[in-house]
Tab-separated table of C-alpha atoms in Angstrom:
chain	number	residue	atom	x	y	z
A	1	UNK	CA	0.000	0.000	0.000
A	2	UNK	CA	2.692	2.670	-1.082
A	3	UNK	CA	2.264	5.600	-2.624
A	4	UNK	CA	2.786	6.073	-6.235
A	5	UNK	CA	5.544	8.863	-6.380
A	6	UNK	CA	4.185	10.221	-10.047
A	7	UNK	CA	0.689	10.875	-8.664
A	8	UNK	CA	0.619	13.799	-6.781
A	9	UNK	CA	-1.186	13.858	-3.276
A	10	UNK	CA	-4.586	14.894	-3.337
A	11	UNK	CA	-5.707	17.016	0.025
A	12	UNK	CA	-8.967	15.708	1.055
A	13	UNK	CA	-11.733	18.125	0.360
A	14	UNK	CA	-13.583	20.210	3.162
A	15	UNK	CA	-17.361	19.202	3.742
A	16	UNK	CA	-19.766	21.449	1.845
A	17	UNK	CA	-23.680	21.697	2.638
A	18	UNK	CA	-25.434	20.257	-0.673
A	19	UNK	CA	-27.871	23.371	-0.548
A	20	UNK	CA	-26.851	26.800	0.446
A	21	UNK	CA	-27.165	28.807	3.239
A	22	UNK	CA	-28.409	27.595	6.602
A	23	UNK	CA	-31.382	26.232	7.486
A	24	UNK	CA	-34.250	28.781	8.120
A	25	UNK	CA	-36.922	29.018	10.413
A	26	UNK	CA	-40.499	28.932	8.805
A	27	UNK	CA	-41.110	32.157	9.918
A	28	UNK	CA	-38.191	33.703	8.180
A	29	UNK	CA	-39.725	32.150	5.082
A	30	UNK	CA	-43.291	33.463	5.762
A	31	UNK	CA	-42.835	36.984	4.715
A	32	UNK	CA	-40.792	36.101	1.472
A	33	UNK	CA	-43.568	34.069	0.347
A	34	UNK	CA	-46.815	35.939	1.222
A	35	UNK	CA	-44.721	39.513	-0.036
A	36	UNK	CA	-45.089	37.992	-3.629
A	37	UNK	CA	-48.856	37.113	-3.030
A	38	UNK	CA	-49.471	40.687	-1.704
A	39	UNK	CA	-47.714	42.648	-4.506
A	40	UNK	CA	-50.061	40.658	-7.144
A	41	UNK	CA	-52.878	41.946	-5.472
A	42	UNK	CA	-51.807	45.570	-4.785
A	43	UNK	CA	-50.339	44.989	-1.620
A	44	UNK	CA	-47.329	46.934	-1.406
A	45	UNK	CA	-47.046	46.255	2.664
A	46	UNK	CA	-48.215	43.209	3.644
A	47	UNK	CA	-48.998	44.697	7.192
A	48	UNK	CA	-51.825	46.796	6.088
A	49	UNK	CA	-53.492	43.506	6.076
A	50	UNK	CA	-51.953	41.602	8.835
A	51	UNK	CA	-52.338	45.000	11.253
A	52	UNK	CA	-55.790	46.167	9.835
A	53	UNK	CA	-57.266	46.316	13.487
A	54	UNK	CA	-55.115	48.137	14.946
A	55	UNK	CA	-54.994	50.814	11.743
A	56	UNK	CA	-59.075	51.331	11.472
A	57	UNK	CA	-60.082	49.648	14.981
A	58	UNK	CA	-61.560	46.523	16.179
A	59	UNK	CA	-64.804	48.018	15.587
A	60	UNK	CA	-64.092	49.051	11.795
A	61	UNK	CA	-62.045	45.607	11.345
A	62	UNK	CA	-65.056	43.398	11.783
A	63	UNK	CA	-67.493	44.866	9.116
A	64	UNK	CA	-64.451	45.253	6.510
A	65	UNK	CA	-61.026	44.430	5.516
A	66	UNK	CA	-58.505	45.599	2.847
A	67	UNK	CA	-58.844	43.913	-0.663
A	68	UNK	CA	-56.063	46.270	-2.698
A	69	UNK	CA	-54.492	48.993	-3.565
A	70	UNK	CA	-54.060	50.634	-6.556
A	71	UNK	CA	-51.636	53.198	-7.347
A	72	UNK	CA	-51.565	55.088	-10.622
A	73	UNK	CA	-48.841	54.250	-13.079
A	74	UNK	CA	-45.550	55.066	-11.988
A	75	UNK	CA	-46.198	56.491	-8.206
A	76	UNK	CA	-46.793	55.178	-4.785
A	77	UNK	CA	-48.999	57.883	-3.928
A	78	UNK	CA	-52.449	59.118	-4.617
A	79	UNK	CA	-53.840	55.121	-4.717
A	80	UNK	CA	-57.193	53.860	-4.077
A	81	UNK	CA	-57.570	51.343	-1.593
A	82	UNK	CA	-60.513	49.002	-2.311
A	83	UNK	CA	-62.173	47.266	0.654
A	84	UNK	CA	-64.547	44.470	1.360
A	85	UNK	CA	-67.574	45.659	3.325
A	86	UNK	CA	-70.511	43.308	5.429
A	87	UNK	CA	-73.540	44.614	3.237
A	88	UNK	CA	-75.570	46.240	6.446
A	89	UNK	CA	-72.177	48.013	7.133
A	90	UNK	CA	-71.903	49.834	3.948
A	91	UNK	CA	-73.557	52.952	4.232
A	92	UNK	CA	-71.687	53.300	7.742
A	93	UNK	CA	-68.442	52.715	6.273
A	94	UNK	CA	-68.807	54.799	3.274
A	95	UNK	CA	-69.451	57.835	5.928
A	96	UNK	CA	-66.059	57.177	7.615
A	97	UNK	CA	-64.173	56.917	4.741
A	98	UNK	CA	-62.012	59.661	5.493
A	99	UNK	CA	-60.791	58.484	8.855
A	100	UNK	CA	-60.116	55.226	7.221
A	101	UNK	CA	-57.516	57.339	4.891
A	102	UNK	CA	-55.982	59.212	7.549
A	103	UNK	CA	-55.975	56.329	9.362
A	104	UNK	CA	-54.039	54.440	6.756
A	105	UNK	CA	-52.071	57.479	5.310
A	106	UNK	CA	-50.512	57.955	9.092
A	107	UNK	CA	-49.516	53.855	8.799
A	108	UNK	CA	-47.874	54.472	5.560
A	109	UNK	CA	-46.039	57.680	7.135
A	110	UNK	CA	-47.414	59.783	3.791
A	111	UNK	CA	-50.070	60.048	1.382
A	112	UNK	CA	-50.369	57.181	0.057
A	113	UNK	CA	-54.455	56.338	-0.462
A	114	UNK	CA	-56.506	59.743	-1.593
A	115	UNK	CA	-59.755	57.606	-2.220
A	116	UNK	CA	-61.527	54.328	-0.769
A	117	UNK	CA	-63.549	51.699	-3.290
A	118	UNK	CA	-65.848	50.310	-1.387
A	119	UNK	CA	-67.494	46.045	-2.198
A	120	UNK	CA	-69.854	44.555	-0.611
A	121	UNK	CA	-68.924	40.361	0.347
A	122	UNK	CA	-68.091	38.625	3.154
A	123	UNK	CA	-65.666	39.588	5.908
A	124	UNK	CA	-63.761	36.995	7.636
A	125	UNK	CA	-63.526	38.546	11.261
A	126	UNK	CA	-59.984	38.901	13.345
A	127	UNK	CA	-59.228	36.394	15.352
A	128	UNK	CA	-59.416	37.207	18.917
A	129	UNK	CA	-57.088	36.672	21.813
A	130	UNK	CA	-58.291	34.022	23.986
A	131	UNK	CA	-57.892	34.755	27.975
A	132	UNK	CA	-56.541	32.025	29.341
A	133	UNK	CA	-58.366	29.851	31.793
A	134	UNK	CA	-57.518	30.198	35.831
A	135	UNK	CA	-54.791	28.960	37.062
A	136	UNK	CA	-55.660	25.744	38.750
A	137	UNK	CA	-53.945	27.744	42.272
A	138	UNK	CA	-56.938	30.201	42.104
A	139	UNK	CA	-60.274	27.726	41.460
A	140	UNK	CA	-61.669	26.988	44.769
A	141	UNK	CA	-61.544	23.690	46.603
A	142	UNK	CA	-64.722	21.644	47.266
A	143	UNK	CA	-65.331	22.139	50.912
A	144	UNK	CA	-65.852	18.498	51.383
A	145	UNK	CA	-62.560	17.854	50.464
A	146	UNK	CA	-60.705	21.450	51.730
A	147	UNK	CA	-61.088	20.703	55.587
A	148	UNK	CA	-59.115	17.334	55.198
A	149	UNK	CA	-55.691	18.703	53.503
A	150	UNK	CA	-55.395	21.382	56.423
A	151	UNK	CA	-54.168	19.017	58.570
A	152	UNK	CA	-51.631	17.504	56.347
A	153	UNK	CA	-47.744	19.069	57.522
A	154	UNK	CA	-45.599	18.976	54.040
A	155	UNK	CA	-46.442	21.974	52.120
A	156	UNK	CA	-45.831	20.217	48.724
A	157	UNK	CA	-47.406	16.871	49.643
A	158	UNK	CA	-50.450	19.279	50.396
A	159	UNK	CA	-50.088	21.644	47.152
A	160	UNK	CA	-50.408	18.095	45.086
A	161	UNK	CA	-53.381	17.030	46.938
A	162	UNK	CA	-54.878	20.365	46.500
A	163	UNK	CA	-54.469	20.516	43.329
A	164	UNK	CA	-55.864	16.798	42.614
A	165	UNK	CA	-58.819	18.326	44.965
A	166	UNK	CA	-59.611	21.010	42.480
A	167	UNK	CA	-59.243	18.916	38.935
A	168	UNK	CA	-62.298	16.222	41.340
A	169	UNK	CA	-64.268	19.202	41.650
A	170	UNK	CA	-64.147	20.551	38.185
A	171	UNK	CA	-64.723	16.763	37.127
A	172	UNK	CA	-67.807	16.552	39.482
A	173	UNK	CA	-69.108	20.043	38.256
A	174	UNK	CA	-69.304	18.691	34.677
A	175	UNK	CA	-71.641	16.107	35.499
């Protein structure tokens, strides 16, 4: 197993990744992919539609939601935004049309929408934040049950069986 002296010694080569880069997190990826889906349909921000309750209001963000908007030829100013409107919400809508546009102009940081297209379909309400339930420290004991952990000395020996206590009594509430 010698070494042939007229071949010359080949250095072994340094591990590459097949694909390049490092991996990503999905959420890295999210705002690549939905920017392209946005721009085709007059997005130019996708946060004007991710961040429409807090721009017209959780009032305002039920009844309608931003569809587009279009910007003449050339500029990124002057544009009409076009919205999807509940139909009984129309005529309330199209009488706050210009705080929508201030609303949305101060978001954009200029003047970016000078009119508002109203359409009537359906609106898919924001989600809402959940509150989350008790903690089980805070729902009461049954009283049946309360008056016989008192007596017991190890505080964490009696936290468990309070605890168990309280998941009995929601279990016995629910029947």
């Amino acid at each position: 197993m010698e070494r042939d002296p007229k071949k010359p010694a080949t250095t072994p080569r340094r591990y590459e990744r097949p694909r390049g880069g490092a991996a990503r997190s999905v959420a890295e990826l999210m705002p690549e992919v939905g920017r392209t889906a946005f721009r085709r349909f007059g997005f130019i921000q996708s946060s004007v539609v991710t961040r429409w309750p807090e721009i017209v209001g959780p009032k305002h963000a039920r009844v309608c939601s931003p569809e587009a908007i279009r910007f003449p030829p050339g500029e990124k100013s002057n544009g009409i935004l076009e919205l999807v409107v509940v139909p009984a919400h129309a005529p309330l809508i199209s009488h706050v049309t210009p705080e929508i546009i201030e609303r949305v102009n101060r978001f954009f940081g200029y003047s970016a929408v000078a009119r508002v297209k109203l359409r009537q379909g359906a609106v898919k309400p924001p989600a809402q934040e959940r509150r989350p339930a008790a903690p089980p420290s805070l729902k009461p004991i049954p009283v049946e049950l309360g008056d016989s952990l008192r007596d017991i000395g190890d505080p964490e020996l009696r936290t468990v069986l309070e605890s168990l206590a309280r998941s009995l009594g929601d279990k016995n509430e629910d029947n």
